[in-house]
Coordinates of C-alpha atoms and ligand atoms in Angstrom, one line a residue:
M1 CA 170.2 41.5 55.7
K2 CA 169.7 39.2 58.6
L3 CA 168.6 41.3 60.6
L4 CA 166.3 42.8 58.6
L5 CA 164.9 39.3 57.6
G6 CA 164.4 38.8 61.2
T7 CA 162.7 41.7 61.5
L8 CA 160.4 41.5 59.3
F9 CA 159.3 37.7 59.9
L10 CA 158.4 38.8 63.7
L11 CA 156.3 41.8 62.6
P12 CA 152.7 39.3 62.1
L13 CA 154.2 37.7 65.3
A14 CA 154.2 40.9 67.0
F15 CA 151.0 42.0 65.5
G16 CA 149.3 38.3 66.3
S17 CA 150.1 39.0 70.0
M18 CA 148.9 42.4 70.6
Q19 CA 145.7 41.0 69.0
A20 CA 145.4 38.6 70.9
I21 CA 146.5 40.6 73.8
A22 CA 143.4 43.1 72.9
S23 CA 140.5 40.2 73.7
D24 CA 140.0 40.7 77.1
Y25 CA 137.9 37.0 76.9
T26 CA 137.9 34.1 75.0
I27 CA 134.8 31.7 74.5
K28 CA 135.9 28.8 73.3
F29 CA 132.3 27.1 71.3
S30 CA 132.1 23.4 70.8
H31 CA 129.8 21.9 68.7
V32 CA 129.3 18.3 66.9
V33 CA 127.8 19.3 63.0
A34 CA 128.9 20.1 60.5
S35 CA 129.6 24.5 60.1
N36 CA 127.0 24.1 57.1
T37 CA 123.9 23.2 59.7
P38 CA 121.7 25.8 61.4
K39 CA 123.4 25.3 63.9
G40 CA 126.8 25.5 62.8
K41 CA 125.5 29.0 60.5
A42 CA 124.4 30.3 63.7
A43 CA 127.3 30.3 66.0
E44 CA 129.0 31.6 63.4
L45 CA 127.1 34.5 62.7
F46 CA 127.0 35.1 66.9
A47 CA 130.8 34.8 66.9
R48 CA 131.0 37.6 64.3
L49 CA 127.9 39.9 66.1
V50 CA 130.0 39.5 69.6
D51 CA 133.1 40.4 67.7
E52 CA 132.2 43.5 66.5
R53 CA 129.8 44.4 69.7
T54 CA 132.6 44.5 71.6
K55 CA 135.0 46.1 69.7
G56 CA 137.1 42.5 69.7
R57 CA 137.3 42.6 73.5
V58 CA 135.0 39.0 73.1
K59 CA 136.5 36.6 70.5
I60 CA 134.4 33.2 69.9
E61 CA 136.6 30.5 68.7
V62 CA 133.9 28.0 67.0
F63 CA 134.8 24.4 67.3
P64 CA 132.7 22.3 65.1
N65 CA 132.3 18.4 63.9
S66 CA 133.4 17.3 67.9
Q67 CA 137.1 18.9 67.1
L68 CA 137.0 20.0 70.5
Y69 CA 134.2 17.8 72.9
N70 CA 131.8 15.6 72.2
D71 CA 128.7 16.7 73.7
N72 CA 128.9 14.9 76.9
K73 CA 132.6 15.9 77.8
V74 CA 132.0 19.9 76.8
L75 CA 128.8 20.0 79.4
E76 CA 131.6 18.0 82.0
A77 CA 134.4 20.5 80.9
M78 CA 132.4 23.8 81.2
R79 CA 131.4 22.7 84.4
L80 CA 135.1 22.1 86.0
S81 CA 136.7 25.0 84.3
S82 CA 137.3 27.6 86.3
S83 CA 139.4 30.2 83.8
K84 CA 137.7 34.0 84.7
T85 CA 139.0 34.9 81.1
T86 CA 138.3 32.2 78.7
G87 CA 134.9 29.9 78.9
I88 CA 133.4 26.6 77.8
M89 CA 129.8 27.5 75.7
A90 CA 128.3 25.1 73.5
A91 CA 125.0 24.0 71.9
P92 CA 124.3 20.4 73.3
S93 CA 120.6 18.7 71.5
L94 CA 118.2 19.3 74.4
S95 CA 118.4 15.7 74.3
K96 CA 121.7 15.3 76.2
F97 CA 121.0 17.2 79.4
V98 CA 119.2 14.2 80.3
K99 CA 122.2 13.7 83.2
F100 CA 121.4 17.8 84.8
S101 CA 117.8 18.4 84.1
N102 CA 114.2 15.8 84.3
T103 CA 112.0 18.7 83.5
L104 CA 114.2 19.3 79.7
Q105 CA 113.8 15.8 79.3
A106 CA 109.4 17.2 78.0
F107 CA 111.0 18.2 74.6
D108 CA 111.6 14.5 74.4
L109 CA 108.3 13.4 74.7
P110 CA 107.1 11.6 71.2
Y111 CA 104.6 14.0 69.1
L112 CA 104.6 16.8 71.5
F113 CA 104.7 18.5 68.6
N114 CA 103.0 18.6 65.4
D115 CA 105.1 20.7 63.9
I116 CA 108.0 23.5 64.6
S117 CA 105.3 25.7 65.3
D118 CA 104.3 24.6 68.6
V119 CA 107.7 24.1 69.6
H120 CA 108.2 27.8 69.2
K121 CA 105.4 28.5 71.1
L122 CA 107.1 26.5 73.8
V123 CA 110.6 27.9 73.5
D124 CA 109.1 32.0 73.6
S125 CA 106.4 30.6 76.7
S126 CA 106.4 31.6 80.4
L127 CA 106.9 28.0 80.7
M128 CA 110.8 28.1 79.1
P129 CA 112.1 29.4 82.7
R130 CA 110.4 26.3 84.6
L131 CA 112.2 23.3 82.0
T132 CA 115.7 25.0 82.5
S133 CA 115.3 25.4 86.1
G134 CA 117.3 22.7 87.2
L135 CA 120.3 23.4 85.3
N136 CA 122.1 26.4 87.7
K137 CA 122.4 23.8 90.3
K138 CA 124.2 21.9 88.0
G139 CA 126.5 25.0 87.3
L140 CA 125.1 25.7 84.1
H141 CA 123.5 29.0 83.0
A142 CA 121.6 28.1 79.8
L143 CA 120.8 30.8 77.3
T144 CA 118.6 30.4 74.6
V145 CA 117.3 27.7 72.3
W146 CA 118.3 26.8 68.3
D147 CA 116.3 24.6 66.0
N148 CA 117.4 21.9 64.0
G149 CA 113.9 20.8 63.1
M150 CA 111.7 17.9 63.5
K151 CA 113.3 13.7 63.3
V152 CA 112.9 11.4 60.1
F153 CA 113.5 7.9 60.5
S154 CA 116.2 5.9 59.0
I155 CA 116.3 2.5 57.9
K156 CA 119.0 0.3 55.8
G157 CA 117.0 -2.9 55.1
E158 CA 114.7 -4.5 52.6
K159 CA 111.5 -1.7 53.5
P160 CA 111.1 1.6 55.1
L161 CA 109.6 1.8 58.8
K162 CA 105.6 2.6 57.9
N163 CA 103.7 0.3 60.3
T164 CA 103.8 -0.3 63.9
P165 CA 105.5 -2.1 65.4
A166 CA 106.4 -4.8 62.6
D167 CA 109.0 -2.9 60.5
F168 CA 110.8 -2.0 64.3
N169 CA 111.5 -5.7 65.0
G170 CA 114.7 -7.1 65.2
M171 CA 116.1 -3.1 64.1
K172 CA 118.4 -1.4 65.8
F173 CA 118.4 2.0 66.3
R174 CA 120.8 5.2 66.8
I175 CA 120.1 6.9 69.6
Q176 CA 121.1 9.9 71.5
S177 CA 121.3 9.8 75.0
S178 CA 117.7 10.4 75.8
N179 CA 116.3 7.3 78.1
I180 CA 112.6 9.1 76.4
A181 CA 114.0 8.5 73.4
A182 CA 115.8 4.6 74.3
S183 CA 111.7 3.6 75.7
M184 CA 110.5 5.1 72.8
I185 CA 111.9 2.6 70.6
E186 CA 111.7 -0.4 72.8
K187 CA 107.9 0.7 72.3
L188 CA 108.0 0.9 68.8
G189 CA 109.4 -2.9 69.0
G190 CA 113.1 -1.8 68.1
T191 CA 116.1 -1.8 70.7
P192 CA 117.9 1.2 71.0
Q193 CA 121.5 2.1 71.3
K194 CA 123.5 5.5 72.6
L195 CA 125.9 6.3 71.1
P196 CA 127.7 10.2 70.5
F197 CA 127.0 11.3 67.3
K198 CA 130.8 11.4 65.7
E199 CA 130.3 7.6 65.6
V200 CA 126.4 7.3 64.0
Y201 CA 128.1 7.5 59.9
T202 CA 130.2 4.2 60.8
A203 CA 127.6 2.5 63.1
L204 CA 125.5 2.4 60.0
G205 CA 128.2 2.1 57.6
Q206 CA 129.3 -1.2 59.3
G207 CA 125.7 -2.8 60.2
V208 CA 126.2 -1.7 64.4
V209 CA 123.2 -0.4 64.2
D210 CA 120.5 -0.7 61.4
G211 CA 118.7 2.8 61.7
Q212 CA 119.0 6.0 63.5
E213 CA 116.7 9.4 64.3
N214 CA 117.8 12.6 63.0
A215 CA 116.9 16.1 61.9
W216 CA 117.5 16.4 58.0
S217 CA 120.5 18.4 58.1
N218 CA 121.9 16.4 60.0
V219 CA 121.2 13.5 57.5
Y220 CA 122.5 14.7 55.0
T221 CA 125.6 17.0 55.9
K222 CA 126.8 14.2 57.6
K223 CA 125.9 11.6 54.7
F224 CA 123.8 9.4 57.1
Y225 CA 121.5 9.2 53.7
E226 CA 124.4 7.4 51.8
V227 CA 124.1 4.3 53.9
Q228 CA 120.0 4.5 54.7
D229 CA 118.2 2.7 52.0
Y230 CA 115.1 4.9 53.3
I231 CA 113.6 7.9 55.1
S232 CA 110.6 7.8 56.6
V233 CA 109.3 11.3 57.0
S234 CA 108.0 10.4 61.3
N235 CA 108.0 14.4 62.5
H236 CA 107.7 12.3 66.0
S237 CA 110.2 14.8 68.3
Y238 CA 112.3 17.9 67.7
L239 CA 115.3 18.0 67.8
G240 CA 116.8 21.6 69.2
Y241 CA 119.7 22.5 71.0
L242 CA 120.3 24.3 74.3
V243 CA 123.3 27.0 74.1
V244 CA 124.6 26.9 77.9
V245 CA 127.4 28.4 79.7
S246 CA 128.9 27.9 82.9
N247 CA 127.2 29.9 86.0
E248 CA 130.3 30.6 87.5
F249 CA 132.2 32.0 83.8
W250 CA 128.3 34.0 83.1
N251 CA 128.2 35.7 86.5
N252 CA 132.0 36.9 85.8
L253 CA 131.4 38.7 83.1
P254 CA 130.9 42.5 83.3
A255 CA 127.5 43.4 82.8
D256 CA 127.9 45.5 79.5
I257 CA 129.9 42.2 77.9
R258 CA 127.1 39.9 78.9
D259 CA 124.5 42.5 77.7
A260 CA 126.4 42.5 74.2
V261 CA 126.5 39.1 74.0
S262 CA 122.8 38.1 74.7
I263 CA 121.8 41.2 72.6
S264 CA 124.0 39.0 69.8
L265 CA 122.3 35.5 70.8
K266 CA 118.9 36.8 70.4
E267 CA 120.3 37.9 66.7
A268 CA 121.3 34.5 65.9
T269 CA 118.5 32.8 67.1
K270 CA 116.2 34.6 65.0
A271 CA 118.8 33.6 62.3
N272 CA 119.2 30.5 63.6
R273 CA 115.1 29.8 62.5
E274 CA 114.9 31.0 59.1
Y275 CA 118.7 28.9 58.4
A276 CA 116.2 26.0 60.1
A277 CA 113.6 26.5 58.0
Q278 CA 116.0 26.7 54.9
A279 CA 117.9 23.6 56.0
D280 CA 114.5 21.5 56.0
T281 CA 113.4 22.0 53.0
D282 CA 116.7 22.0 50.7
D283 CA 118.7 19.0 52.8
R284 CA 115.6 17.0 51.9
K285 CA 115.5 17.7 48.5
K286 CA 119.2 17.5 48.0
I287 CA 118.3 13.8 49.5
E288 CA 115.6 13.0 47.5
N289 CA 116.8 14.2 43.8
G290 CA 120.5 11.8 44.9
K291 CA 120.6 8.7 44.3
Y292 CA 120.9 7.0 47.9
A293 CA 117.8 6.8 50.4
K294 CA 114.4 7.0 49.2
V295 CA 112.4 9.4 51.4
V296 CA 109.1 8.0 52.5
D297 CA 106.0 9.8 53.4
M298 CA 103.7 9.0 55.8
S299 CA 100.0 8.7 56.1
T300 CA 97.7 10.2 58.7
A301 CA 96.8 6.7 59.6
E302 CA 100.2 5.6 60.1
R303 CA 101.8 8.2 62.1
A304 CA 98.2 7.4 64.5
A305 CA 99.2 4.1 64.8
W306 CA 103.2 5.4 65.8
R307 CA 101.5 8.0 67.9
K308 CA 99.5 4.8 69.7
A309 CA 102.9 2.8 70.1
T310 CA 104.8 5.3 71.5
A311 CA 101.6 6.6 73.8
P312 CA 103.1 4.8 77.3
V313 CA 106.3 6.8 77.1
W314 CA 104.4 9.8 78.5
A315 CA 102.9 8.1 81.4
E316 CA 106.6 5.8 82.6
F317 CA 108.1 9.5 82.7
R318 CA 105.4 11.8 84.1
D319 CA 106.2 11.4 87.7
E320 CA 110.4 12.5 86.3
I321 CA 109.6 15.5 84.5
G322 CA 106.3 16.5 86.7
G323 CA 103.1 15.9 85.7
E324 CA 102.2 19.2 86.4
L325 CA 104.4 20.7 84.4
I326 CA 103.4 18.5 81.5
D327 CA 99.7 19.9 82.2
D328 CA 100.6 23.0 81.8
V329 CA 102.7 22.3 78.6
N330 CA 100.1 20.2 77.1
K331 CA 97.9 23.6 78.1
L332 CA 99.2 25.6 76.5
L333 CA 100.3 23.9 72.9
G334 CA 96.1 23.4 72.6
R335 CA 95.8 19.8 74.1
Ligands
LIG1 C1 123.3 14.0 68.1 O1 123.4 13.1 68.3 O2 122.5 13.0 66.9 C2 122.6 15.2 67.6 O3 122.2 16.1 68.8 C3 123.4 16.1 66.6 C4 122.9 17.4 66.7 O4 123.5 18.4 67.8 O5 122.1 17.7 66.4

């Protein structure tokens, strides 16, 4: 009896290890947001598609909510990793590549995009390889861009952010690692503070910062709206992600595996755009219908005032990003 129980107990273990042996490659996909966001859902769909397409030869393990790494750490870990069979993939926001690419900073220029269709015009254009070109030298391979959405500003205080610069005066805002975002906040009259995404809710709740900028799905899923009084629908810049992997790991994969991963990513990217559009309306509505932060629309005149106040940021970063590239982006977007 003892022997039988022992054998029964060992059976699932044996199966488990057979399955582990069956996959030739493991990719740890690390991200910092919730699973029920446009990025979280796209990552899970991508994992399923790769599993089906490679018949289990490639296993993608998705780690949401900064469980494995924060975005700065993941890029370092990816660049340092030398395993040929276990790779790291991530989708940090475009702003978080500041240490690795000057050109990608273009995405952060305030009011570059009027809306998400402008973003897609750029992302789907032949300018994209120019925007990501520096990454290869840093050991990173760019795979695709995923949407979250246009950013809104939230604040804890007596009144919403609407005028410039008075409403920003004396207020501290959490931003991502972007130097352009830092300059933009200063031009508006506020004080920027760079913090990892994981720390934002607590920083807002404890008053370490007064406000932050983000897309609707992050404001909703991370409950920022519960510790903020107002959300201004500023749509002042874009929150999107660059899906990346290390050059070395990517180049070592057999061609058929690379094809299967690429096709799956293409499908996941298409779905991601739908998830993002949906989250934009649904998550906004859920916040509007709740009892916490009040959502405040902005008039054309108010938007124009913010745009004017932040315009000097463009000149400040023009040389760093590349003047010709900025001109080409503007031309593409019909400016
Ligand atoms: C942030 O840090 O606010 C965002 O980059 C988080 C994310 O991945 O959407």
